[in-house]
mmCIF file of C-alpha atoms in Angstrom:
data_model
loop_
_atom_site.group_PDB
_atom_site.id
_atom_site.type_symbol
_atom_site.label_atom_id
_atom_site.label_comp_id
_atom_site.label_asym_id
_atom_site.label_seq_id
_atom_site.Cartn_x
_atom_site.Cartn_y
_atom_site.Cartn_z
ATOM 1 C CA MET A 1 17.231 21.059 2.225
ATOM 2 C CA ILE A 2 17.249 18.483 5.027
ATOM 3 C CA LEU A 3 17.470 14.822 4.019
ATOM 4 C CA LEU A 4 15.328 12.491 6.095
ATOM 5 C CA LYS A 5 15.900 8.773 6.489
ATOM 6 C CA ARG A 6 12.781 6.808 5.583
ATOM 7 C CA LEU A 7 12.029 4.007 8.013
ATOM 8 C CA GLN A 8 10.062 1.038 6.742
ATOM 9 C CA GLY A 9 9.325 -2.558 7.616
ATOM 10 C CA ALA A 10 11.356 -4.255 10.333
ATOM 11 C CA GLU A 11 13.630 -1.234 10.708
ATOM 12 C CA TYR A 12 10.650 0.949 11.666
ATOM 13 C CA HIS A 13 9.053 -1.601 13.977
ATOM 14 C CA THR A 14 12.258 -2.124 15.971
ATOM 15 C CA GLN A 15 12.654 1.633 16.556
ATOM 16 C CA LYS A 16 9.073 2.916 16.762
ATOM 17 C CA ASP A 17 8.807 2.881 20.569
ATOM 18 C CA ASN A 18 11.818 5.205 20.833
ATOM 19 C CA LEU A 19 10.765 7.654 18.095
ATOM 20 C CA ILE A 20 9.340 11.059 19.002
ATOM 21 C CA PRO A 21 6.856 12.379 16.397
ATOM 22 C CA ILE A 22 7.099 16.099 15.675
ATOM 23 C CA ALA A 23 5.005 16.663 12.526
ATOM 24 C CA TYR A 24 2.978 15.030 9.788
ATOM 25 C CA SER A 25 1.927 15.687 6.217
ATOM 26 C CA THR A 26 -0.629 14.264 3.832
ATOM 27 C CA THR A 27 -0.205 13.646 0.123
ATOM 28 C CA LYS A 28 -2.778 14.363 -2.558
ATOM 29 C CA ALA A 29 -3.373 10.597 -2.701
ATOM 30 C CA GLY A 30 -4.284 10.555 1.006
ATOM 31 C CA ASN A 31 -1.092 9.032 2.361
ATOM 32 C CA ILE A 32 0.113 10.240 5.764
ATOM 33 C CA CYS A 33 3.790 10.711 6.533
ATOM 34 C CA LEU A 34 4.992 11.130 10.115
ATOM 35 C CA TYR A 35 8.217 13.034 10.798
ATOM 36 C CA TYR A 36 10.281 12.185 13.857
ATOM 37 C CA LYS A 37 12.931 13.914 15.911
ATOM 38 C CA GLY A 38 16.356 12.880 14.661
ATOM 39 C CA GLY A 39 15.560 13.164 10.937
ATOM 40 C CA PHE A 40 13.358 10.120 10.333
ATOM 41 C CA LYS A 41 10.084 9.754 8.461
ATOM 42 C CA HIS A 42 7.556 6.944 8.040
ATOM 43 C CA TYR A 43 4.518 6.570 5.756
ATOM 44 C CA LEU A 44 1.590 5.043 7.624
ATOM 45 C CA ASN A 45 0.053 1.801 6.400
ATOM 46 C CA ASP A 46 -3.736 1.393 6.145
ATOM 47 C CA HIS A 47 -4.112 0.088 9.710
ATOM 48 C CA GLU A 48 -1.922 2.864 11.145
ATOM 49 C CA LYS A 49 -3.981 5.472 9.250
ATOM 50 C CA LEU A 50 -7.174 4.256 10.946
ATOM 51 C CA ILE A 51 -5.779 4.852 14.436
ATOM 52 C CA PHE A 52 -3.701 7.972 13.661
ATOM 53 C CA ARG A 53 -4.498 11.053 15.763
ATOM 54 C CA THR A 54 -2.755 14.377 15.306
ATOM 55 C CA ASP A 55 -2.502 15.058 19.067
ATOM 56 C CA GLY A 56 -1.074 18.534 18.542
ATOM 57 C CA LEU A 57 1.463 17.573 15.873
ATOM 58 C CA LYS A 58 2.387 20.301 13.420
ATOM 59 C CA GLU A 59 0.859 19.794 9.966
ATOM 60 C CA LEU A 60 3.299 20.453 7.144
ATOM 61 C CA ASN A 61 2.332 21.509 3.613
ATOM 62 C CA LYS A 62 0.869 18.871 1.331
ATOM 63 C CA GLN A 63 3.477 17.010 -0.673
#
């Protein structure tokens, strides 16, 4: 099992321009989690969900 570091708040916003998304998943509750190269993940907030596009990202199994 691979452990991913969850980025949130200021930590995410300072790094987001350098992150390379590789996959995403959705939860039963409708939350979207993006997975990034280097072992990071980030759950999208409501505004980010509205503008999220898959753009060829791999969809992982529902959590």
